[in-house]
């Protein structure tokens, strides 16, 4: 049996009591956390690999509640373009091949892993290739196929012509994804059904998605009320708000991971809270796009709000800080929009939202060993007073993450990717990105 002992670490558990061990140890046996505590490990040391984690914090791996890892393709192209999403990104996605998505998923996943993200809740095109990449690189992932029955490239012209056959083929790919990957590798890869958004999936198709989810006993992942265009589309087609559409189709509920929910009414907020739907709050992207949901009302109503990075930049540390700053600016109190609050909304709370709360999200005996080591010796994390969570959340950078473990296996060790050739991933990522961009520009002329 493989046994790894972390010693002399500042252990931040994110358990229900937020236990911290100032000079702690944690023992990993095979894929699980066997035990942890304060001081010196007094158990049997035969055959044990010791990691001296002095000068480091040991935290649960970050659970990123909403990603399109291949979408890191668009970094540097969209951030300063107010019409970038519909006008540029969605048409350019039409140029992606399966092989491109595989290469770009490796690139985005490596960015996530380098930042200490151990689980991604992922939805994108060509999900079989996304799942293949995430499986190979060794991250934990919940994968959904992007299902639409419109031409997403035509949305910039407000053209919502439905194509039922296209919708069926994406749903078929989601079924193949579930049959191939759900529960794979010790349950490291699981799947959901991914109706893309309330405006890009007709009610008929959404109901079929619900049937498939029920048949395979998996949850759902979607985008909700992310633009005024979406709200207007739902109103003119069905006379419903996006959240009412979720209720009508059967998507609303504890089984749904719902990204954004920016343009919602007070009655929508009540529906989200009462149904136990999980709101995936992608704070850095919201700040960039100058869009924000009414989170003060949502927190007050008891909506389950968890953090995701979405795409372009997968930096959970910046995301927590945007989460604090933007929520406070929108009237959320300091205790709710706090360092501890955002850390929990990036670890144990999204784990529970995904139905994985008994397996990951905190450092506790019998959970899967998904964790990260953070270098505390830099000037940005010095001095450290009585509450290290505050110091870390306000000051840690993804470059401070030195080691990452998923399922008891080091995926990153001394800042180096252990599972694949990182230089090749970067080389291929850059090459593929330039090719896709070139094809997109050529198609415009
Ligand atoms: Zn998204």
XYZ file of C-alpha atoms and ligand atoms in Angstrom:
446
model
C 0.000 0.000 0.000
C 1.379 3.437 -0.907
C 1.544 5.839 2.042
C 2.511 9.522 1.911
C 2.906 11.621 5.036
C 2.803 15.420 4.876
C 4.480 16.925 7.937
C 5.031 20.389 9.449
C 2.271 21.953 7.358
C -0.254 24.644 8.195
C -3.285 22.416 7.572
C -6.499 24.219 6.636
C -9.159 21.525 6.556
C -12.383 23.346 5.527
C -14.241 20.771 7.632
C -17.510 21.763 9.339
C -15.644 23.373 12.237
C -13.027 24.965 9.955
C -10.313 23.170 11.899
C -6.765 24.417 11.392
C -3.603 22.595 12.511
C -0.778 25.121 12.949
C 1.961 22.522 12.615
C 0.039 19.598 11.281
C 0.405 16.299 9.503
C -1.765 14.414 7.063
C -1.393 10.777 6.046
C -2.492 9.585 2.605
C -2.987 5.857 2.077
C -3.515 4.857 -1.544
C -6.149 7.276 -2.889
C -7.545 8.447 0.465
C -6.798 10.595 3.468
C -6.237 8.107 6.319
C -5.763 10.541 9.199
C -4.512 14.012 10.109
C -3.680 16.013 13.191
C -1.555 18.527 15.081
C 2.101 18.051 16.048
C 4.103 14.962 15.200
C 2.693 11.846 13.489
C 3.147 9.069 16.059
C 2.053 6.111 13.926
C 4.021 3.442 12.096
C 6.468 4.930 9.582
C 7.513 1.801 7.719
C 7.416 2.221 3.957
C 6.124 5.752 4.234
C 7.108 8.591 1.864
C 7.578 11.737 3.950
C 6.926 15.177 2.455
C 8.325 17.927 4.670
C 5.775 20.680 4.109
C 7.397 23.249 6.406
C 6.677 26.758 5.132
C 3.593 25.506 3.274
C -0.145 25.485 3.789
C -1.977 22.265 2.991
C -5.485 22.895 1.718
C -8.240 20.882 0.062
C -7.969 21.088 -3.730
C -10.116 23.783 -5.296
C -13.434 22.578 -6.744
C -14.156 24.838 -9.712
C -17.929 24.838 -10.166
C -18.023 26.068 -13.777
C -15.414 25.732 -16.514
C -14.881 25.495 -20.253
C -11.189 24.649 -20.026
C -10.665 24.738 -23.801
C -12.027 28.304 -23.682
C -8.692 29.528 -22.398
C -8.207 29.736 -26.187
C -9.892 33.141 -26.060
C -7.660 34.779 -23.486
C -6.340 38.026 -24.894
C -9.074 38.159 -27.558
C -12.251 39.006 -25.649
C -11.480 40.896 -22.470
C -11.650 44.430 -23.881
C -14.352 43.749 -26.490
C -17.872 44.545 -25.197
C -19.402 42.428 -28.000
C -16.774 39.685 -27.709
C -18.995 36.827 -26.523
C -21.705 36.760 -29.188
C -19.813 38.686 -31.853
C -16.465 36.922 -31.708
C -16.182 33.902 -29.389
C -19.296 31.979 -30.427
C -18.601 32.311 -34.198
C -14.932 31.378 -33.629
C -16.002 28.262 -31.697
C -17.530 27.114 -34.989
C -13.965 26.647 -36.292
C -12.967 24.163 -33.584
C -12.320 20.542 -34.530
C -12.379 17.592 -32.125
C -8.592 17.445 -32.143
C -8.395 21.204 -31.367
C -10.704 20.782 -28.385
C -8.586 17.897 -27.088
C -5.358 19.957 -27.334
C -6.930 23.112 -25.890
C -8.540 21.139 -23.047
C -5.112 19.873 -22.040
C -3.841 23.464 -22.044
C -6.739 24.763 -19.938
C -6.590 21.803 -17.568
C -2.889 22.392 -16.976
C -3.677 26.033 -16.177
C -6.292 24.840 -13.666
C -3.989 22.282 -12.073
C -1.147 24.764 -11.754
C -3.524 26.997 -9.767
C -4.500 24.197 -7.362
C -7.825 23.272 -8.943
C -8.353 19.533 -8.457
C -11.950 19.277 -9.734
C -13.615 21.005 -12.661
C -17.332 20.998 -13.419
C -16.936 21.243 -17.171
C -19.265 21.804 -20.123
C -18.114 22.245 -23.729
C -18.342 21.137 -27.338
C -16.910 17.715 -28.297
C -17.208 16.469 -24.729
C -15.710 13.058 -25.593
C -12.414 14.802 -26.397
C -12.731 17.062 -23.341
C -13.229 14.022 -21.107
C -10.327 12.214 -22.765
C -8.002 15.170 -22.083
C -9.154 15.630 -18.486
C -8.874 11.896 -17.839
C -5.349 11.705 -19.286
C -3.983 14.745 -17.459
C -5.242 13.391 -14.119
C -7.594 16.109 -12.862
C -10.953 15.193 -11.310
C -13.767 16.224 -13.612
C -17.516 16.297 -14.001
C -18.085 16.582 -17.751
C -21.148 17.593 -19.768
C -21.720 17.913 -23.488
C -22.751 21.366 -24.701
C -26.222 20.713 -26.139
C -27.883 23.315 -28.393
C -30.452 23.257 -31.178
C -29.516 26.604 -32.710
C -26.543 27.822 -34.738
C -24.540 29.567 -32.006
C -22.551 31.497 -34.638
C -25.839 33.055 -35.846
C -26.878 34.305 -32.409
C -25.011 37.538 -33.093
C -27.787 38.257 -35.671
C -30.402 37.273 -33.066
C -31.185 34.268 -35.299
C -32.668 31.491 -33.156
C -33.749 29.115 -35.963
C -34.158 25.662 -34.354
C -32.519 22.552 -35.763
C -33.996 19.524 -33.993
C -31.639 17.006 -35.652
C -28.640 18.955 -34.458
C -30.010 19.012 -30.903
C -30.547 15.231 -31.035
C -26.990 14.612 -32.218
C -25.547 16.612 -29.284
C -27.804 14.749 -26.869
C -26.560 11.488 -28.424
C -22.970 12.600 -27.803
C -23.865 13.344 -24.166
C -25.249 9.805 -23.870
C -22.051 8.350 -25.383
C -20.065 10.503 -22.955
C -21.989 9.115 -19.967
C -21.728 5.525 -21.204
C -17.971 5.860 -21.812
C -16.799 8.011 -18.902
C -19.282 8.120 -16.011
C -17.538 6.627 -12.973
C -14.265 6.007 -14.827
C -10.928 5.784 -12.983
C -12.117 5.163 -9.459
C -14.951 7.652 -10.026
C -12.506 10.458 -10.839
C -14.438 11.223 -14.019
C -18.200 11.564 -13.793
C -20.722 13.096 -16.171
C -23.803 15.259 -16.318
C -26.198 16.341 -19.044
C -25.437 19.816 -20.442
C -28.261 21.771 -22.071
C -26.184 24.845 -22.953
C -28.532 27.679 -21.936
C -32.205 28.487 -21.646
C -32.306 30.325 -24.987
C -30.147 27.930 -27.040
C -32.162 24.809 -26.142
C -35.863 24.548 -27.026
C -38.244 23.325 -24.323
C -38.762 20.070 -26.248
C -35.040 19.360 -26.255
C -34.648 20.433 -22.618
C -37.316 17.909 -21.600
C -35.420 15.191 -23.493
C -32.278 16.206 -21.611
C -34.164 15.751 -18.335
C -35.304 12.266 -19.435
C -31.711 11.277 -20.204
C -30.481 12.617 -16.854
C -33.159 10.643 -15.030
C -32.439 7.490 -17.045
C -28.713 7.595 -16.194
C -29.191 9.109 -12.711
C -26.893 12.055 -13.386
C -27.362 15.786 -12.770
C -27.419 18.779 -15.116
C -25.210 21.756 -15.947
C -26.401 24.849 -17.794
C -26.174 28.645 -18.238
C -29.099 30.750 -17.040
C -30.092 34.388 -17.651
C -26.637 35.390 -18.765
C -27.783 38.134 -21.133
C -30.730 40.434 -21.789
C -30.942 38.826 -25.238
C -31.607 35.458 -23.574
C -34.330 36.910 -21.323
C -36.024 38.586 -24.327
C -35.857 35.368 -26.357
C -37.545 33.320 -23.603
C -40.226 35.950 -23.113
C -41.092 36.123 -26.804
C -40.996 32.330 -27.353
C -42.693 31.094 -24.187
C -43.728 34.092 -22.074
C -41.412 32.790 -19.340
C -38.353 33.994 -17.481
C -35.270 31.746 -17.821
C -35.823 30.385 -14.296
C -39.513 29.677 -15.044
C -38.345 27.814 -18.171
C -36.125 25.667 -15.911
C -39.128 24.884 -13.715
C -41.345 24.037 -16.701
C -38.758 21.699 -18.242
C -37.930 19.892 -14.990
C -34.340 21.155 -14.931
C -34.773 23.257 -11.782
C -33.648 21.584 -8.567
C -30.786 20.275 -6.443
C -29.593 18.281 -9.485
C -28.900 21.490 -11.473
C -25.640 23.468 -11.605
C -26.811 26.817 -13.039
C -24.193 29.330 -14.156
C -24.614 33.093 -13.850
C -28.351 33.862 -13.251
C -27.652 37.553 -13.802
C -31.029 38.830 -15.013
C -33.487 37.347 -12.539
C -36.638 38.609 -10.824
C -37.468 38.410 -7.086
C -39.792 35.499 -7.863
C -36.966 33.742 -9.817
C -34.725 34.109 -6.764
C -37.361 32.437 -4.589
C -37.634 29.576 -7.117
C -33.841 29.105 -7.149
C -33.689 29.041 -3.342
C -36.713 26.811 -2.744
C -35.651 24.283 -5.391
C -32.086 23.972 -4.044
C -30.625 24.888 -7.441
C -26.903 25.701 -7.240
C -25.783 29.079 -8.607
C -22.345 28.989 -10.235
C -20.938 32.432 -9.572
C -18.041 33.318 -11.906
C -16.887 36.502 -10.283
C -13.854 37.529 -12.328
C -15.759 37.175 -15.607
C -18.751 39.065 -14.197
C -16.473 41.900 -13.188
C -14.864 41.955 -16.615
C -18.239 42.041 -18.375
C -19.655 44.572 -15.881
C -22.606 42.223 -15.292
C -23.707 41.153 -11.853
C -26.584 39.153 -10.388
C -28.567 40.510 -7.415
C -26.521 38.474 -4.966
C -27.560 40.381 -1.846
C -31.156 39.273 -2.427
C -29.919 35.787 -3.374
C -27.848 35.347 -0.220
C -30.772 36.649 1.850
C -33.123 34.149 0.174
C -30.706 31.287 0.861
C -29.632 30.448 -2.715
C -26.633 28.075 -2.725
C -23.881 30.184 -4.324
C -20.585 28.494 -5.303
C -17.644 29.846 -7.283
C -16.485 28.969 -10.783
C -13.892 30.507 -13.086
C -15.738 29.914 -16.407
C -13.034 30.458 -19.056
C -10.235 32.762 -20.340
C -8.585 32.896 -16.916
C -8.871 29.932 -14.564
C -7.531 31.570 -11.411
C -9.510 30.571 -8.304
C -7.477 32.869 -6.023
C -8.312 35.982 -8.047
C -11.868 34.670 -8.295
C -12.243 34.561 -4.499
C -11.020 38.147 -4.220
C -13.352 39.330 -6.994
C -16.080 37.447 -5.118
C -15.418 39.442 -1.980
C -14.934 42.836 -3.643
C -17.819 42.704 -6.120
C -20.316 41.202 -3.689
C -19.522 43.842 -1.073
C -19.935 46.494 -3.725
C -23.369 45.006 -4.431
C -24.427 45.251 -0.810
C -23.485 41.802 0.535
C -22.257 42.068 4.139
C -18.627 41.533 5.146
C -19.341 38.298 7.037
C -20.922 36.630 3.989
C -18.497 38.011 1.405
C -15.476 37.021 3.492
C -12.216 35.134 3.014
C -13.546 32.049 4.777
C -16.860 32.333 2.955
C -15.193 32.418 -0.474
C -12.757 29.605 0.409
C -15.666 27.374 1.439
C -17.571 28.374 -1.719
C -14.502 27.211 -3.696
C -14.013 23.872 -1.912
C -16.552 22.034 0.233
C -19.659 23.887 -0.924
C -19.249 23.168 -4.682
C -18.249 19.597 -3.773
C -21.596 19.205 -2.000
C -23.436 20.958 -4.841
C -22.024 18.350 -7.226
C -23.126 15.529 -4.925
C -19.471 14.778 -4.132
C -19.417 16.240 -0.624
C -18.746 12.870 1.013
C -15.711 12.294 -1.254
C -13.934 15.644 -1.742
C -13.946 19.348 -0.779
C -12.300 19.166 2.660
C -9.390 17.442 4.372
C -11.027 14.729 6.490
C -10.365 11.037 7.090
C -11.714 8.699 4.394
C -12.097 11.420 1.782
C -10.221 11.144 -1.504
C -6.769 12.740 -1.228
C -7.383 15.840 -3.404
C -5.189 18.594 -1.993
C -2.701 21.361 -2.678
C 0.420 22.772 -1.060
C 0.871 26.541 -1.037
C 4.265 28.178 -0.485
C 3.905 30.608 2.425
C 7.452 31.931 2.424
C 7.011 34.787 -0.072
C 6.582 38.442 0.912
C 2.962 38.384 -0.275
C 2.096 35.903 2.508
C 4.265 37.452 5.229
C 3.506 38.300 8.012
C 0.973 35.679 9.061
C -1.188 36.424 12.110
C -3.851 34.416 13.939
C -6.158 33.879 10.934
C -4.174 32.394 8.029
C -7.305 31.967 5.879
C -7.679 35.758 5.651
C -3.998 36.240 4.791
C -4.108 33.477 2.170
C -7.365 34.381 0.442
C -6.446 38.067 0.132
C -2.842 37.461 -0.936
C -2.160 34.042 -2.422
C -1.372 33.765 -6.130
C -1.614 30.680 -8.302
C 2.170 30.741 -8.647
C 2.356 30.014 -4.915
C 0.878 26.538 -5.466
C 3.805 24.084 -5.448
C 2.177 20.647 -5.332
C -1.183 19.174 -6.213
C -2.541 15.712 -5.474
C -5.641 14.100 -6.953
C -6.874 10.717 -5.721
C -3.627 10.248 -3.774
C -1.418 10.816 -6.821
C 0.836 13.849 -7.280
C -0.305 15.536 -10.489
C 1.939 18.546 -9.801
C 5.172 18.209 -7.809
C 7.558 21.136 -7.212
C 5.418 23.142 -9.699
C 5.973 20.569 -12.465
C 3.224 18.601 -14.162
C 3.798 14.913 -13.375
C 1.275 13.260 -15.653
C 2.117 14.586 -19.141
C 4.703 16.660 -21.020
C 3.846 20.262 -20.055
C 6.126 21.816 -22.702
C 4.353 19.831 -25.415
C 0.936 20.883 -24.084
C 1.964 24.557 -24.252
C 3.519 24.167 -27.701
C 0.460 22.404 -29.123
C -1.908 24.819 -27.363
C -0.252 27.859 -28.922
C -0.114 26.211 -32.347
C -3.746 25.099 -32.338
C -4.896 28.508 -31.044
C -3.159 30.313 -33.919
C -4.648 27.883 -36.461
C -8.197 28.287 -35.123
C -7.798 32.063 -35.021
C -6.480 32.047 -38.592
C -9.426 29.969 -39.852
C -11.835 32.275 -38.029
C -10.357 35.400 -39.633
C -10.382 33.738 -43.070
C -14.063 32.807 -42.633
C -14.948 36.431 -41.893
C -13.669 37.570 -45.312
Zn -19.829 29.345 -18.995
